[in-house]
């Protein structure tokens, strides 16, 4: 078995630490995407800071069932590389979209996470020498945590569709 694919509690914890440490690259992307989407929809969306990002990463990984899935998807993306990149385009998009949705949470945030992933993905490009899936990993983290973290306003409003 490939040890990179073996998920143990220690591997999940290590993946959490890697994701927390990506805040330097992910948080600016979250804020860029929030700013652009806010402009498009004519709303103010509060930015997030690294401390809030780290706290939310910890919250995701505190749920063991969620943590193992997030760790698996992130690990796959971090290691995914395809010669010439384009032939692997579909699989890294599929994994990235699912990671964003998994992090974002239940509906409607899940679908918003998926949609936001595609928007974030066109704004991020991997560094030379990085595996092809790394930019999709960062886009997925930005989209998932960007939806999950407060600041959008509308989730704070009471829905007129609630039935009592």
JSON list of C-alpha atoms in Angstrom, two decimals, residues 3 23 28 30 58 68 78 99 124-126 144:
[
{"chain": "A", "resi": 3, "resn": "UNK", "atom": "CA", "xyz": [1.80, 5.10, 2.59]},
{"chain": "A", "resi": 23, "resn": "UNK", "atom": "CA", "xyz": [-3.46, 29.94, 5.37]},
{"chain": "A", "resi": 28, "resn": "UNK", "atom": "CA", "xyz": [-5.78, 36.03, 0.48]},
{"chain": "A", "resi": 30, "resn": "UNK", "atom": "CA", "xyz": [-10.66, 33.65, 0.06]},
{"chain": "A", "resi": 58, "resn": "UNK", "atom": "CA", "xyz": [-9.66, 23.08, 13.61]},
{"chain": "A", "resi": 68, "resn": "UNK", "atom": "CA", "xyz": [-10.98, 11.81, 7.38]},
{"chain": "A", "resi": 78, "resn": "UNK", "atom": "CA", "xyz": [-1.62, 17.44, -3.18]},
{"chain": "A", "resi": 99, "resn": "UNK", "atom": "CA", "xyz": [-13.35, 18.94, -1.33]},
{"chain": "A", "resi": 124, "resn": "UNK", "atom": "CA", "xyz": [-4.95, 30.37, -8.75]},
{"chain": "A", "resi": 125, "resn": "UNK", "atom": "CA", "xyz": [-2.06, 28.75, -10.57]},
{"chain": "A", "resi": 126, "resn": "UNK", "atom": "CA", "xyz": [0.48, 26.39, -9.11]},
{"chain": "A", "resi": 144, "resn": "UNK", "atom": "CA", "xyz": [-14.97, 25.61, 1.09]}
]
